[in-house]
Tab-separated table of C-alpha atoms in Angstrom:
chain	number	residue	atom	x	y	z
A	141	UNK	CA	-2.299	-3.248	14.193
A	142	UNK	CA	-2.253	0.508	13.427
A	143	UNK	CA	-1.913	1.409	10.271
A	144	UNK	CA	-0.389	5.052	8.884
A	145	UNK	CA	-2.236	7.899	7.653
A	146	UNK	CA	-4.392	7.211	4.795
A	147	UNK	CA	-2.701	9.736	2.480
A	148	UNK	CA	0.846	7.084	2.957
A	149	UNK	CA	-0.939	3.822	3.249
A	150	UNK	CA	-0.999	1.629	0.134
A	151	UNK	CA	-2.018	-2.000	-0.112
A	152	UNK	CA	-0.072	-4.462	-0.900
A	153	UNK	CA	-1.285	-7.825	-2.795
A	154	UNK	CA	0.989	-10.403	-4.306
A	155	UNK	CA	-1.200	-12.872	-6.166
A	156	UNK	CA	-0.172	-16.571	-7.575
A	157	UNK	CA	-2.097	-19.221	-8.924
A	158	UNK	CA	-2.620	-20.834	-5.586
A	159	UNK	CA	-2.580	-17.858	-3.051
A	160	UNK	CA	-2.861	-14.362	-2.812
A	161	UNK	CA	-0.862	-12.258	-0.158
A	162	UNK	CA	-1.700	-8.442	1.065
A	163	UNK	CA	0.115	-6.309	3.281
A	164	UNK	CA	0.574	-2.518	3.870
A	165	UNK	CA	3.111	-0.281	3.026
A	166	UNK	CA	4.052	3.355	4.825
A	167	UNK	CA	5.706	5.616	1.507
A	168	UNK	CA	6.365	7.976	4.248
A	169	UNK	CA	8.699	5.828	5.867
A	170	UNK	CA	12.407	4.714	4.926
A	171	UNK	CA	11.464	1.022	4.977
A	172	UNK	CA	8.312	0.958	3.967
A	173	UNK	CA	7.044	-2.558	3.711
A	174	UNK	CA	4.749	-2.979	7.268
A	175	UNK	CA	5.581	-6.989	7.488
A	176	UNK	CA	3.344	-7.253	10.212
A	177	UNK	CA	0.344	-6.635	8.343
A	178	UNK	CA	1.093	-9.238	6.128
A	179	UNK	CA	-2.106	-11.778	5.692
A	180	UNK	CA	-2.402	-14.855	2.939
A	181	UNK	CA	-5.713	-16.460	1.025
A	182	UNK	CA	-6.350	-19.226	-1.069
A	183	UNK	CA	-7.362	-17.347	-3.861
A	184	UNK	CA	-9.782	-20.678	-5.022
A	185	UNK	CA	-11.596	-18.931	-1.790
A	186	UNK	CA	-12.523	-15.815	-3.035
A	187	UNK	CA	-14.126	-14.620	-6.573
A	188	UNK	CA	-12.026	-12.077	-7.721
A	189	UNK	CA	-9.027	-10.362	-6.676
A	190	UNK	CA	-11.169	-7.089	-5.525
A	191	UNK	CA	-13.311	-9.319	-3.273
A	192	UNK	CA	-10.090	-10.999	-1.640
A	193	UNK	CA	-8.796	-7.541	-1.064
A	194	UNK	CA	-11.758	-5.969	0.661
A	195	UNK	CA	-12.160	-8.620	2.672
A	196	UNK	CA	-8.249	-8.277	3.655
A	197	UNK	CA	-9.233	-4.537	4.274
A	198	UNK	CA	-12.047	-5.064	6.776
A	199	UNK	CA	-10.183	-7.753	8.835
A	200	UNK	CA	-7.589	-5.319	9.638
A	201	UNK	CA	-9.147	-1.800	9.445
A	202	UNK	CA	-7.087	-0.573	7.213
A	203	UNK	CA	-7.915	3.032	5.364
A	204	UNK	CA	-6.513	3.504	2.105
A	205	UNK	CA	-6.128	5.775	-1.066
A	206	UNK	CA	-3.664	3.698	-3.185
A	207	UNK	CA	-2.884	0.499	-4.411
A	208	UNK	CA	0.162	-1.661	-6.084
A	209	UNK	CA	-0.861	-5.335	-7.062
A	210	UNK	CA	1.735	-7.779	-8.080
A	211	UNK	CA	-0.243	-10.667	-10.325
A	212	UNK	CA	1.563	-13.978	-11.723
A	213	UNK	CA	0.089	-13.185	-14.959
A	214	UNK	CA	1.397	-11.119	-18.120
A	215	UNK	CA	0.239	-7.075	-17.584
A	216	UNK	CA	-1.091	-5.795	-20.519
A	217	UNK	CA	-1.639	-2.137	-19.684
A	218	UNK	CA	-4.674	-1.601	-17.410
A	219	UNK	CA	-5.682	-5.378	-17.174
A	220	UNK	CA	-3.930	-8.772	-16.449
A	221	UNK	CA	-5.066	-12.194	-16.599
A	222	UNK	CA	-3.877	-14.977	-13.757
A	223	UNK	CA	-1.547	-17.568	-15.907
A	224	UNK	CA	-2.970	-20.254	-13.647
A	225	UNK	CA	-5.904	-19.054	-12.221
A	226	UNK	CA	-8.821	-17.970	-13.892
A	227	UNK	CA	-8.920	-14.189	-12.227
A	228	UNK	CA	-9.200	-11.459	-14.816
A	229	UNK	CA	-7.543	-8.571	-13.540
A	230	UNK	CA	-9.158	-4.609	-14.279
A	231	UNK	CA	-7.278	-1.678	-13.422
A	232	UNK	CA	-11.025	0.104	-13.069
A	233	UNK	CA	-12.682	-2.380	-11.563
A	234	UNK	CA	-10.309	-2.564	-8.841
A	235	UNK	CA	-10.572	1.480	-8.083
A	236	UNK	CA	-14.078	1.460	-8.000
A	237	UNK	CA	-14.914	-1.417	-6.169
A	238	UNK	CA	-12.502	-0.654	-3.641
A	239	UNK	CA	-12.408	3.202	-3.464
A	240	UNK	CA	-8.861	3.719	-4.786
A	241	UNK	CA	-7.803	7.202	-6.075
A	242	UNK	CA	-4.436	5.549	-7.801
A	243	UNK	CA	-3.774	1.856	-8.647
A	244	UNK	CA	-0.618	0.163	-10.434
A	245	UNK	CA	-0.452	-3.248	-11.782
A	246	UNK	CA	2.278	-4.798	-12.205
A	247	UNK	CA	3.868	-8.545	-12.881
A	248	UNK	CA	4.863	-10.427	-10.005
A	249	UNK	CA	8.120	-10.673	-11.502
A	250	UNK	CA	8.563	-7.019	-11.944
A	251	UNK	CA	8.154	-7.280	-7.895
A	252	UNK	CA	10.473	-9.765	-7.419
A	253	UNK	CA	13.178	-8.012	-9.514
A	254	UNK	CA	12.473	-4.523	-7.324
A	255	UNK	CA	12.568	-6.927	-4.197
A	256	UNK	CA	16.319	-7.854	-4.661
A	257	UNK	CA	17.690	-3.930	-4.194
A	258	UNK	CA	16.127	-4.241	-0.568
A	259	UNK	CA	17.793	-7.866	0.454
A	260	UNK	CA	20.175	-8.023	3.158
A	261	UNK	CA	23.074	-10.751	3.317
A	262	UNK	CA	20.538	-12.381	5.911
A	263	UNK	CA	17.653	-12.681	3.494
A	264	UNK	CA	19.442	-15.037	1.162
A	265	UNK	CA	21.239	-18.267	1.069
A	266	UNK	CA	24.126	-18.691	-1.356
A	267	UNK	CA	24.106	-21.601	-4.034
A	268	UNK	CA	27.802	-22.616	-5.004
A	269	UNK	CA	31.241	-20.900	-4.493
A	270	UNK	CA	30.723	-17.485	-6.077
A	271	UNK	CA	30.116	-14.439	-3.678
A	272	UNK	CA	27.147	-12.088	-3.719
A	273	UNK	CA	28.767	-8.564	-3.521
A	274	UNK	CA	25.179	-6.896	-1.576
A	275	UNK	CA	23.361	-4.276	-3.597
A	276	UNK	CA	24.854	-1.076	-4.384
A	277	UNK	CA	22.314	1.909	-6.087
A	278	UNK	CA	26.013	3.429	-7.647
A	279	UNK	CA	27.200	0.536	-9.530
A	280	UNK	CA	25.852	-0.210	-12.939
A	281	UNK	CA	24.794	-3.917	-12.422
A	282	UNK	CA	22.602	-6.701	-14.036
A	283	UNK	CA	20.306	-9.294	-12.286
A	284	UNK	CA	18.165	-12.244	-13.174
A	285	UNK	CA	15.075	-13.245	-11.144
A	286	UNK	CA	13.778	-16.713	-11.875
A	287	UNK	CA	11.672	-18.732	-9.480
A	288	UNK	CA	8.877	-21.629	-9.414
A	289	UNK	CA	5.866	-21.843	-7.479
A	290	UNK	CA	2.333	-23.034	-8.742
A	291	UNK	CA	4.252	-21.783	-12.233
A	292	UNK	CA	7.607	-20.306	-13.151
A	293	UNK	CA	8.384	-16.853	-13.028
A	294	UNK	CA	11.649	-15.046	-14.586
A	295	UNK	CA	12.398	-11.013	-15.259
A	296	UNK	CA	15.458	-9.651	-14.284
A	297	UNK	CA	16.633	-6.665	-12.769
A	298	UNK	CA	18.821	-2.995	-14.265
A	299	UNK	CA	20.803	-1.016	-12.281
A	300	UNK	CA	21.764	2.428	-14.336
A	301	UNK	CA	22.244	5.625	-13.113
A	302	UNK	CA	21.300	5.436	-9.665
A	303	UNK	CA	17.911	4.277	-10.919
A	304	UNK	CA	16.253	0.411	-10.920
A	305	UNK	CA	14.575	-0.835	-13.991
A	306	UNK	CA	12.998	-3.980	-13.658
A	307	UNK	CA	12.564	-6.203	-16.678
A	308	UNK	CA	8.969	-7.715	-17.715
A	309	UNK	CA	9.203	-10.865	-18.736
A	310	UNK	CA	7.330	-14.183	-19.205
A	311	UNK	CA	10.803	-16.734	-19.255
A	312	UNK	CA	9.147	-19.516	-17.694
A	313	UNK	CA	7.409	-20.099	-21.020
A	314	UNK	CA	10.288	-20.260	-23.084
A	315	UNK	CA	10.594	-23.880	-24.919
A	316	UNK	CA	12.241	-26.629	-22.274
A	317	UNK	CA	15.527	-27.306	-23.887
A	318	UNK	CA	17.012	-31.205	-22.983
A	319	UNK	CA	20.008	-31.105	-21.697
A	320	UNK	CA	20.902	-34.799	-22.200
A	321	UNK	CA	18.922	-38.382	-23.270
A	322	UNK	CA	16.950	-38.804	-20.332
A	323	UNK	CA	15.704	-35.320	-20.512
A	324	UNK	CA	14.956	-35.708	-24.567
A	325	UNK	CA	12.859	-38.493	-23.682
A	326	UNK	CA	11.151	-36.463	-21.300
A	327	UNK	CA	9.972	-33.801	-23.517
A	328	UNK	CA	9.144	-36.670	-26.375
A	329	UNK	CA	6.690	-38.107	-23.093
A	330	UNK	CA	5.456	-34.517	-22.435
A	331	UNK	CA	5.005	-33.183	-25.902
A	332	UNK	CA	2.812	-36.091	-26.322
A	333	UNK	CA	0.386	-34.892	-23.544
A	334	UNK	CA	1.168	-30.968	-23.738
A	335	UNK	CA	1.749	-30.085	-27.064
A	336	UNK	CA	4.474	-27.812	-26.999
A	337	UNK	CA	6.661	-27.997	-23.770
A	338	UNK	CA	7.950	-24.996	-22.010
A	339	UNK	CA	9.812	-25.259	-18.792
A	340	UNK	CA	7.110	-24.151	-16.522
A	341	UNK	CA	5.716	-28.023	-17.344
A	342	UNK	CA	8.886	-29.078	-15.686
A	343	UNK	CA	9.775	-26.365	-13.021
A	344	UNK	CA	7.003	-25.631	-11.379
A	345	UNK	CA	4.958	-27.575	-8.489
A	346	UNK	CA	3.130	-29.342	-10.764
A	347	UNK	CA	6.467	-29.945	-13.010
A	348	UNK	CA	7.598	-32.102	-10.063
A	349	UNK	CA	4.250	-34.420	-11.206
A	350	UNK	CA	5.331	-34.437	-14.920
A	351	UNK	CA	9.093	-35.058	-14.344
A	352	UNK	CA	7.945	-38.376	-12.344
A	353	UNK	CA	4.667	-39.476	-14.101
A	354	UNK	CA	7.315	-39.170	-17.375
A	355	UNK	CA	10.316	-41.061	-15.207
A	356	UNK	CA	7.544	-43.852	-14.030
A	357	UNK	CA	6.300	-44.160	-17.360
A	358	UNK	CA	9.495	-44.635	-19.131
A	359	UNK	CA	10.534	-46.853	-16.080
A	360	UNK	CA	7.390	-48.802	-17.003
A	361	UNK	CA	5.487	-48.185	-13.943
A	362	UNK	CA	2.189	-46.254	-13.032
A	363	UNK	CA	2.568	-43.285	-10.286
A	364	UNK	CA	-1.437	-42.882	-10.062
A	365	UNK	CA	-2.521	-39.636	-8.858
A	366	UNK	CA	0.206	-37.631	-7.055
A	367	UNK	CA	0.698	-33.751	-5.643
A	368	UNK	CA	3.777	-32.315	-6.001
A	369	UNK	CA	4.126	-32.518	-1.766
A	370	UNK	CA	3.693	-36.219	-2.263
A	371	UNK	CA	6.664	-35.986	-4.565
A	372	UNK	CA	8.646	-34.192	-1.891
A	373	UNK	CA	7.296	-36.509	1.046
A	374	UNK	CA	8.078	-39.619	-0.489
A	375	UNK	CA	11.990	-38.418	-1.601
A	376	UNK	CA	12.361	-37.069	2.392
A	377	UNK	CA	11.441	-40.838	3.043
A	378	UNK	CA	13.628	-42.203	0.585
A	379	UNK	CA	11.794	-43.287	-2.268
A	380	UNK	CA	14.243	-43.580	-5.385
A	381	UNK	CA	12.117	-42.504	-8.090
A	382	UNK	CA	11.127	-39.397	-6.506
A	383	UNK	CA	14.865	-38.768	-5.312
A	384	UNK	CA	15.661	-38.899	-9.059
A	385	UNK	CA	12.893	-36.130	-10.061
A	386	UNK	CA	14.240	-33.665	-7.568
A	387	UNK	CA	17.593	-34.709	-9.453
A	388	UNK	CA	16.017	-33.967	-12.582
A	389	UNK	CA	14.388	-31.104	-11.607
A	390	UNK	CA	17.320	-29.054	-9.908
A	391	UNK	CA	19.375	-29.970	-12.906
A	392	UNK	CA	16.962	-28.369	-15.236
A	393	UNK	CA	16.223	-25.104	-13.262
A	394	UNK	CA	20.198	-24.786	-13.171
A	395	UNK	CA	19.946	-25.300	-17.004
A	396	UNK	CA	17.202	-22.349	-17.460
A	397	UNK	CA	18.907	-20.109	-15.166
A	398	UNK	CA	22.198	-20.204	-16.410
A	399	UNK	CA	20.222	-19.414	-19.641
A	400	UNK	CA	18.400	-16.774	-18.102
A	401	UNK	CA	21.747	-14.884	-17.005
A	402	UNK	CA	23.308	-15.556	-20.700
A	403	UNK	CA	20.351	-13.605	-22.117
A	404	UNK	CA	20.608	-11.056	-19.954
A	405	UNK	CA	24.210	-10.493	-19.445
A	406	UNK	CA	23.249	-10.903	-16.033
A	407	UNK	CA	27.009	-10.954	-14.765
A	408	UNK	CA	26.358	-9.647	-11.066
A	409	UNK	CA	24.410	-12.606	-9.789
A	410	UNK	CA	20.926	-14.636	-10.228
A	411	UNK	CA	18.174	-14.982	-7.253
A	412	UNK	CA	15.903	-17.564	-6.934
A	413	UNK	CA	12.553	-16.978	-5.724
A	414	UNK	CA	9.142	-18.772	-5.082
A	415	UNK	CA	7.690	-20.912	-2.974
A	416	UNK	CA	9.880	-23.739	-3.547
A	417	UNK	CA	13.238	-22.376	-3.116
A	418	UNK	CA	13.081	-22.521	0.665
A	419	UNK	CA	11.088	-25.422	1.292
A	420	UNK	CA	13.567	-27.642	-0.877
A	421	UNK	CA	17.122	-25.341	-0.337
A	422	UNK	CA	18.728	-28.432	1.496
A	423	UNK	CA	18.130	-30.579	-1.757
A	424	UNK	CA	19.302	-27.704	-4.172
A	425	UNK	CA	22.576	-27.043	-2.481
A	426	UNK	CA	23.154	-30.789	-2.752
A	427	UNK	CA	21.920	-30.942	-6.386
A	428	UNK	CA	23.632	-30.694	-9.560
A	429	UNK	CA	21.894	-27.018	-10.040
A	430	UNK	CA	25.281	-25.398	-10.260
A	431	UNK	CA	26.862	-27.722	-12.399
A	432	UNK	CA	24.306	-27.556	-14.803
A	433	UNK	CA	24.186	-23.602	-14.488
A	434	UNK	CA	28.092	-23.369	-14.996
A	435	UNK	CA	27.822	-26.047	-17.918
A	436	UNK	CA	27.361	-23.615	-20.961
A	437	UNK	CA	30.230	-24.244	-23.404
A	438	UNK	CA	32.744	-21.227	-24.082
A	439	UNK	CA	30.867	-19.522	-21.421
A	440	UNK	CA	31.625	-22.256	-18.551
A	441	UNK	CA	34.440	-19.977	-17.247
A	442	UNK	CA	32.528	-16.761	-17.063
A	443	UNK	CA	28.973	-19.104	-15.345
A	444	UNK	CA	31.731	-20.513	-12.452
A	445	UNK	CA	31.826	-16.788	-11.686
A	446	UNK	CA	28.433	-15.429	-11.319
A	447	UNK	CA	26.756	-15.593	-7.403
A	448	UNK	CA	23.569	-17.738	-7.264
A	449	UNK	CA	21.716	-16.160	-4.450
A	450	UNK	CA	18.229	-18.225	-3.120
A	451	UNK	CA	15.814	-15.565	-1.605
A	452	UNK	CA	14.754	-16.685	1.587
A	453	UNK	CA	12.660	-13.910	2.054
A	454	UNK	CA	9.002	-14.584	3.303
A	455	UNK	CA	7.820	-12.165	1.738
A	456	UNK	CA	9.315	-11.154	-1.025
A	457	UNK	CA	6.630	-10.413	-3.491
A	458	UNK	CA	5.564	-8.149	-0.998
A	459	UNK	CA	8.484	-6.196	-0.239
A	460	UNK	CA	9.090	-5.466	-3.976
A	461	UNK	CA	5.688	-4.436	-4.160
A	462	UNK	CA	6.630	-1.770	-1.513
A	463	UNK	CA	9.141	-0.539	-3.572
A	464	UNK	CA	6.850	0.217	-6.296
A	465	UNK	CA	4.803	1.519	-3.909
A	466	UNK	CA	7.225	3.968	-2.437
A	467	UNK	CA	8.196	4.823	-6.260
A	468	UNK	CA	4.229	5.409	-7.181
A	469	UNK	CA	2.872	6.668	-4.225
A	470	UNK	CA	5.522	8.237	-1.913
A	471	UNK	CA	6.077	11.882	-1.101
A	472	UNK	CA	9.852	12.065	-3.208
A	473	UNK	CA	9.011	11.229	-7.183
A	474	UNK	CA	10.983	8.062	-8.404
A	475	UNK	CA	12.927	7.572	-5.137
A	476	UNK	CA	12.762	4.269	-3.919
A	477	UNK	CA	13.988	2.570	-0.466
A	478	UNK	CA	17.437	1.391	0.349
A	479	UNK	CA	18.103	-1.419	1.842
A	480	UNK	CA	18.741	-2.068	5.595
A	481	UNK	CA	21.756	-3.698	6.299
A	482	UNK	CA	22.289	-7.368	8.044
C-alpha cells in the first residue's frame, strides 16, 4: 500500500466496545477515505487506543502528522471514555505517544452522521415504501442516525447553508419506553436486574440476550448462558423463542427510531447503522420495524412518509471520519467531500 504525503495523510480509527478500525485518509484528494488501508482489532487485544494505533501504523508504514478518532463513548472536550470498554481516551496522550502535530476527537456518532452526506444509492438498502431522495449540500435537510452494535448509538445529522452540522448525542441511553404488555413486562424483568432501563439494554448485541433471558423467564424456562450470535443462530434454525426476540427487538428499534426522527424533526429520512444492520437486514425488512416506526399517534401520517435508509456501508465509521478529516486537516478550510455517485 502507498500511502500520500505525510503533510495529507491522517489516520483514521473508529473504535467500539468490541473492535477498533483504522484506515487512512488523503485531504488532498476529492474522495478522501483510502478504503484499502482499512485494518480491524479486537480492542480486548491491545491496552489503550494509542498502542492499537501504533501498532496499525507500523504494519502498514504509514507516515503521519494528523489524526481524527471516532470513539463509542461521550467526548467531553480533550478526553473520552469507551461506554463499553474500559479505554480512557486523552487528546495529549494520543499526540505524544504517537507524534501527532493535530488530533480531533470526536463521537462515533458524530462520524456516522458526517458519513451519510457521502452515501451513494448503492451503499444503502431501503426499509419500507418511502423513497430516499440522495444527498443534496443545497437543500436545507434533517437526518437521524441511530444504530446498535456492542451498544446503541444515535445523533443525527443538519444540513444549513451549504454546511453539515452533525448532532452529538448519547440517544441510546434514553429510558426504554414499552410499547405494549409484553414489552411492560419486559422492562418490570429488566429493571429488576438493571436498575433503570434504557434501550441500549434492549437494542444492542447484548439486548438480543436480555430480550430472550426476559421472554424465557416469563415463559418459565431457563436460556443458560447465551451470545447474542447464538440468539441469531438458533432463529436462522428455527427456534421459536429466539424468532420472537428478533420480533421483539426490530419492533422496539422501529419504536426508538421513529422517536428519534420526532425529536429531531428529522423529516428527510433516518439511517441505520452498526454492526447489526447488515448482518440481520433480511429479518428487519420482514419485521414489524416500520410499523412500529409509522405507529406514533397524530403523527402516523407524517412517519408513513419519512425514508428509512439501512447503511450497508462497511465502513462507515470510517468514511465519516474522513470527512472530518478533510474538514480538519485538508488544504480548503471547512470544505468537506461530496459524494460520488452510484
Amino acid at each position: 500500500m502507498t500511502s500520500p504525503d505525510p503533510a495529507q495523510c491522517v489516520l483514521l480509527a473508529d473504535i467500539g466496545g468490541t473492535n477498533a478500525r483504522f484506515a487512512l485518509a488523503d485531504t488532498g484528494a476529492d474522495h478522501p477515505f483510502l478504503a484499502e488501508s482499512t485494518r480491524e482489532y479486537r480492542v480486548a487485544e491491545f491496552p489503550s487506543l494509542a498502542d492499537t494505533a501504533r501498532h496499525y501504523l507500523e504494519q502498514t508504514g504509514a507516515k503521519v502528522r494528523n489524526g481524527v478518532f471516532a470513539v463509542a463513548g461521550r467526548v467531553d472536550g480533550d478526553e473520552a471514555r469507551i461506554t463499553n470498554h474500559p479505554w480512557v481516551i486523552q487528546v495529549p496522550r494520543l499526540r505524544s505517544m504517537l507524534g501527532l502535530e493535530g488530533v480531533r476527537l470526536i463521537n462515533d456518532f458524530t462520524a456516522q452522521a458526517l458519513a451519510v452526506s457521502l452515501l451513494t444509492p448503492a451503499d444503502v438498502a431501503q426499509v419500507g415504501s418511502a423513497r430516499w431522495m440522495p444527498f443534496d449540500l443545497a437543500r436545507k435537510s434533517t437526518y437521524a442516525v441511530i444504530g446498535p452494535g456492542t451498544g446503541l448509538g444515535a445523533g443525527g445529522l443538519l444540513v444549513r447553508d451549504g454546511k453539515r452540522i452533525a448532532l452529538d448525542a448519547e440517544g441510546g441511553h434514553v429510558s426504554f419506553p414499552p410499547g405494549n404488555p409484553e414489552e411492560i413486562e419486559i422492562l418490570q424483568r429488566l429493571s429488576r436486574q438493571f436498575g433503570r432501563v434504557s434501550n441500549e439494554r434492549l437494542i444492542c448485541g447484548p439486548g438480543l440476550v436480555n430480550i430472550h433471558r426476559a421472554l424465557s423467564e416469563m415463559a418459565g424456562q431457563d436460556p443458560g448462558p447465551l451470545q447474542p450470535a447464538d440468539v441469531t443462530a438458533r432463529a436462522a434454525e428455527g427456534d421459536a423463542l429466539c424468532l420472537h426476540t428478533l420480533d421483539v427487538f426490530f419492533a422496539v428499534f422501529g419504536a426508538i427510531a421513529g422517536d428519534l426522527v420526532l425529536t429531531l424533526g428529522a423529516w428527510d429520512g433516518v439511517f441505520l447503522c452498526g454492526g447489526l444492520v447488515p448482518r440481520l437486514l433480511p429479518q428487519l425488512q420482514r419485521s414489524g420495524f416500520r410499523q412500529r416506526f409509522e405507529n406514533k399517534g397524530r403523527f402516523s401520517p407524517t412517519m408513513g412518509t419519512i425514508p428509512v435508509l439501512a447503511n450497508l456501508h462497511p465502513q462507515s465509521g470510517l468514511l465519516g471520519a474522513a470527512a472530518a478529516a478533510a474538514e480538519a486537516f485538508g488544504n480548503v478550510g471547512g470544505t468537506l467531500p461530496t459524494p460520488a455517485h452510484a
